[in-house]
Amino acid sequence: MPYFLVILAYFLGSVSTAVISCKMLGKVDPRTVGSKNPGATNVLRYAGKKAAFFTLLGDLLKGLVPVAIGHALDLSWGWLILVGIAAFIGHVYPIYYGFKGGKGVATALGVYLALNPIVGIVVILTWLISALVFNISSLSALIATLLAPLYFFWVTSSLDLFLGLVLITAIIYWRHRTNIVEIIDGTEDKISEKK
Ligand code: NKO
């Protein structure tokens, strides 16, 4: 049964809500503009708030729902994070789009919220505080996902969970490698331009 949930999570994670919501709202395909990333940040830039909202919500639910089902089945932390990783990998390397997906931020957040809602909210607060300070979406995600494994280890003391979360963080950093260069160069996009 847990194996089945892991596979299901991968196929669900592979569905791009950025591509689907932009298509349904008659907006530009986010994979062709800006950062070319099918994620809420790039959708907000080129397709507006409504499409960005659905993208964020959909990508979050792809991580949240499978892990919440795992919780209902009383799976161990090790199995739960395996289910979460499967959903996350689906989003980042989707089977339906030639394995070219997103950066994994919203789906990781859904996984965090399902693993432990309180810790998930603390991760969101970390993102919000970073966003208020730096005004950069990618940097805020990089800070939040770096701290998430530590928060969870503090609360659960599960090494399986910690190692799985570190893998998610490592993949998010890898997917943000061009963002990291632009952050260092000072050329990364701001969330809101105050000019
Ligand atoms: O286009 O390369 P880009 O600038 O878009 O995108 C960089 C970005 C990619 O990720 C996304 C996903 C959407 C993030 C918006 C977050 C909204 C507020 C909720 C808090 C999220 C916190 C958690 C992060 C943990 C990983 O990075």
PDB file of C-alpha atoms and ligand atoms in Angstrom, residues 33-43 45 52 55-56 59-60 88 91 102-110 112 120 123-128 131 136-146 148 168-169 172 175-176 178-179 182 188-189, ligand 1:
ATOM      1  CA  VAL A  33       8.409  33.825 -20.737  1.00  0.00           C
ATOM      2  CA  GLY A  34      10.509  35.379 -17.960  1.00  0.00           C
ATOM      3  CA  SER A  35      12.389  32.800 -15.935  1.00  0.00           C
ATOM      4  CA  LYS A  36      10.592  30.103 -18.040  1.00  0.00           C
ATOM      5  CA  ASN A  37       9.640  28.472 -14.743  1.00  0.00           C
ATOM      6  CA  PRO A  38       6.182  26.918 -14.352  1.00  0.00           C
ATOM      7  CA  GLY A  39       5.771  28.262 -10.813  1.00  0.00           C
ATOM      8  CA  ALA A  40       3.628  30.791  -8.953  1.00  0.00           C
ATOM      9  CA  THR A  41       6.301  33.533  -9.041  1.00  0.00           C
ATOM     10  CA  ASN A  42       6.722  33.499 -12.818  1.00  0.00           C
ATOM     11  CA  VAL A  43       2.956  33.095 -13.348  1.00  0.00           C
ATOM     12  CA  ARG A  45       4.853  38.133 -13.404  1.00  0.00           C
ATOM     13  CA  ALA A  52      -0.700  32.722  -9.673  1.00  0.00           C
ATOM     14  CA  THR A  55      -0.812  27.751  -9.380  1.00  0.00           C
ATOM     15  CA  LEU A  56       0.321  28.166  -5.781  1.00  0.00           C
ATOM     16  CA  ASP A  59       1.162  22.929  -6.551  1.00  0.00           C
ATOM     17  CA  LEU A  60       0.789  23.039  -2.765  1.00  0.00           C
ATOM     18  CA  PHE A  88       8.049  16.788  -5.186  1.00  0.00           C
ATOM     19  CA  HIS A  91       6.650  18.461  -9.883  1.00  0.00           C
ATOM     20  CA  GLY A 102       9.360  23.564 -11.734  1.00  0.00           C
ATOM     21  CA  LYS A 103      11.615  24.490  -8.842  1.00  0.00           C
ATOM     22  CA  GLY A 104       9.614  22.622  -6.204  1.00  0.00           C
ATOM     23  CA  VAL A 105       8.943  25.418  -3.722  1.00  0.00           C
ATOM     24  CA  ALA A 106       5.125  25.302  -3.453  1.00  0.00           C
ATOM     25  CA  THR A 107       5.018  21.493  -3.583  1.00  0.00           C
ATOM     26  CA  ALA A 108       7.630  21.257  -0.813  1.00  0.00           C
ATOM     27  CA  LEU A 109       5.495  23.649   1.233  1.00  0.00           C
ATOM     28  CA  GLY A 110       2.489  21.329   0.784  1.00  0.00           C
ATOM     29  CA  TYR A 112       5.763  20.442   5.049  1.00  0.00           C
ATOM     30  CA  GLY A 120       4.534  24.269   7.941  1.00  0.00           C
ATOM     31  CA  VAL A 123       8.155  27.742   7.333  1.00  0.00           C
ATOM     32  CA  ILE A 124       5.625  30.132   5.713  1.00  0.00           C
ATOM     33  CA  LEU A 125       6.443  32.784   8.351  1.00  0.00           C
ATOM     34  CA  THR A 126      10.146  32.291   7.579  1.00  0.00           C
ATOM     35  CA  TRP A 127       9.405  32.914   3.881  1.00  0.00           C
ATOM     36  CA  LEU A 128       7.276  35.983   4.690  1.00  0.00           C
ATOM     37  CA  ALA A 131      10.352  38.382   1.658  1.00  0.00           C
ATOM     38  CA  ILE A 136      13.040  38.410  -3.515  1.00  0.00           C
ATOM     39  CA  SER A 137      10.865  35.284  -3.932  1.00  0.00           C
ATOM     40  CA  SER A 138      13.672  32.839  -4.731  1.00  0.00           C
ATOM     41  CA  LEU A 139      15.915  33.994  -1.865  1.00  0.00           C
ATOM     42  CA  SER A 140      13.025  33.724   0.588  1.00  0.00           C
ATOM     43  CA  ALA A 141      12.352  30.139  -0.570  1.00  0.00           C
ATOM     44  CA  LEU A 142      16.061  29.277  -0.259  1.00  0.00           C
ATOM     45  CA  ILE A 143      16.152  30.568   3.321  1.00  0.00           C
ATOM     46  CA  ALA A 144      12.867  28.828   4.284  1.00  0.00           C
ATOM     47  CA  THR A 145      13.825  25.460   2.794  1.00  0.00           C
ATOM     48  CA  LEU A 146      17.269  25.572   4.435  1.00  0.00           C
ATOM     49  CA  ALA A 148      12.792  23.449   7.326  1.00  0.00           C
ATOM     50  CA  ILE A 168      14.303  18.141  -0.968  1.00  0.00           C
ATOM     51  CA  THR A 169      16.312  21.218   0.138  1.00  0.00           C
ATOM     52  CA  ILE A 172      15.481  23.115  -4.500  1.00  0.00           C
ATOM     53  CA  ARG A 175      16.889  24.075  -9.326  1.00  0.00           C
ATOM     54  CA  HIS A 176      17.609  27.649  -8.176  1.00  0.00           C
ATOM     55  CA  THR A 178      20.677  30.444 -11.917  1.00  0.00           C
ATOM     56  CA  ASN A 179      18.633  32.388  -9.317  1.00  0.00           C
ATOM     57  CA  GLU A 182      21.576  36.453 -10.003  1.00  0.00           C
ATOM     58  CA  GLU A 188      17.545  38.861  -9.364  1.00  0.00           C
ATOM     59  CA  ASP A 189      13.927  40.062  -9.800  1.00  0.00           C
TER      60      ASP A 189
HETATM   61  O1  NKO B   1      10.530  32.492 -11.567  1.00  0.00           O
HETATM   62  O2  NKO B   1      12.831  31.705 -10.971  1.00  0.00           O
HETATM   63  P1  NKO B   1      11.602  32.422 -10.494  1.00  0.00           P
HETATM   64  O3  NKO B   1      11.938  33.775  -9.924  1.00  0.00           O
HETATM   65  O4  NKO B   1       7.522  30.170  -7.949  1.00  0.00           O
HETATM   66  O5  NKO B   1      10.956  31.577  -9.318  1.00  0.00           O
HETATM   67  C1  NKO B   1      11.631  31.387  -8.112  1.00  0.00           C
HETATM   68  C2  NKO B   1      10.716  30.758  -7.105  1.00  0.00           C
HETATM   69  C3  NKO B   1      10.093  29.506  -7.667  1.00  0.00           C
HETATM   70  O6  NKO B   1       9.074  29.020  -6.835  1.00  0.00           O
HETATM   71  C4  NKO B   1       7.792  29.428  -7.055  1.00  0.00           C
HETATM   72  C5  NKO B   1       6.789  28.872  -6.122  1.00  0.00           C
HETATM   73  C6  NKO B   1       5.998  29.904  -5.442  1.00  0.00           C
HETATM   74  C7  NKO B   1       6.436  30.545  -4.252  1.00  0.00           C
HETATM   75  C8  NKO B   1       5.583  31.613  -3.716  1.00  0.00           C
HETATM   76  C9  NKO B   1       5.367  31.589  -2.295  1.00  0.00           C
HETATM   77  C10 NKO B   1       4.271  32.317  -1.712  1.00  0.00           C
HETATM   78  C11 NKO B   1       4.163  32.427  -0.257  1.00  0.00           C
HETATM   79  C12 NKO B   1       4.122  31.248   0.626  1.00  0.00           C
HETATM   80  C13 NKO B   1       5.283  30.878   1.426  1.00  0.00           C
HETATM   81  C14 NKO B   1       6.115  29.803   0.939  1.00  0.00           C
HETATM   82  C15 NKO B   1       7.116  29.244   1.685  1.00  0.00           C
HETATM   83  C16 NKO B   1       7.876  28.148   1.612  1.00  0.00           C
HETATM   84  C17 NKO B   1       8.986  27.680   1.050  1.00  0.00           C
HETATM   85  C18 NKO B   1       9.672  26.502   1.337  1.00  0.00           C
HETATM   86  C19 NKO B   1      10.402  25.794   0.314  1.00  0.00           C
HETATM   87  O7  NKO B   1      11.454  30.444  -5.932  1.00  0.00           O
END
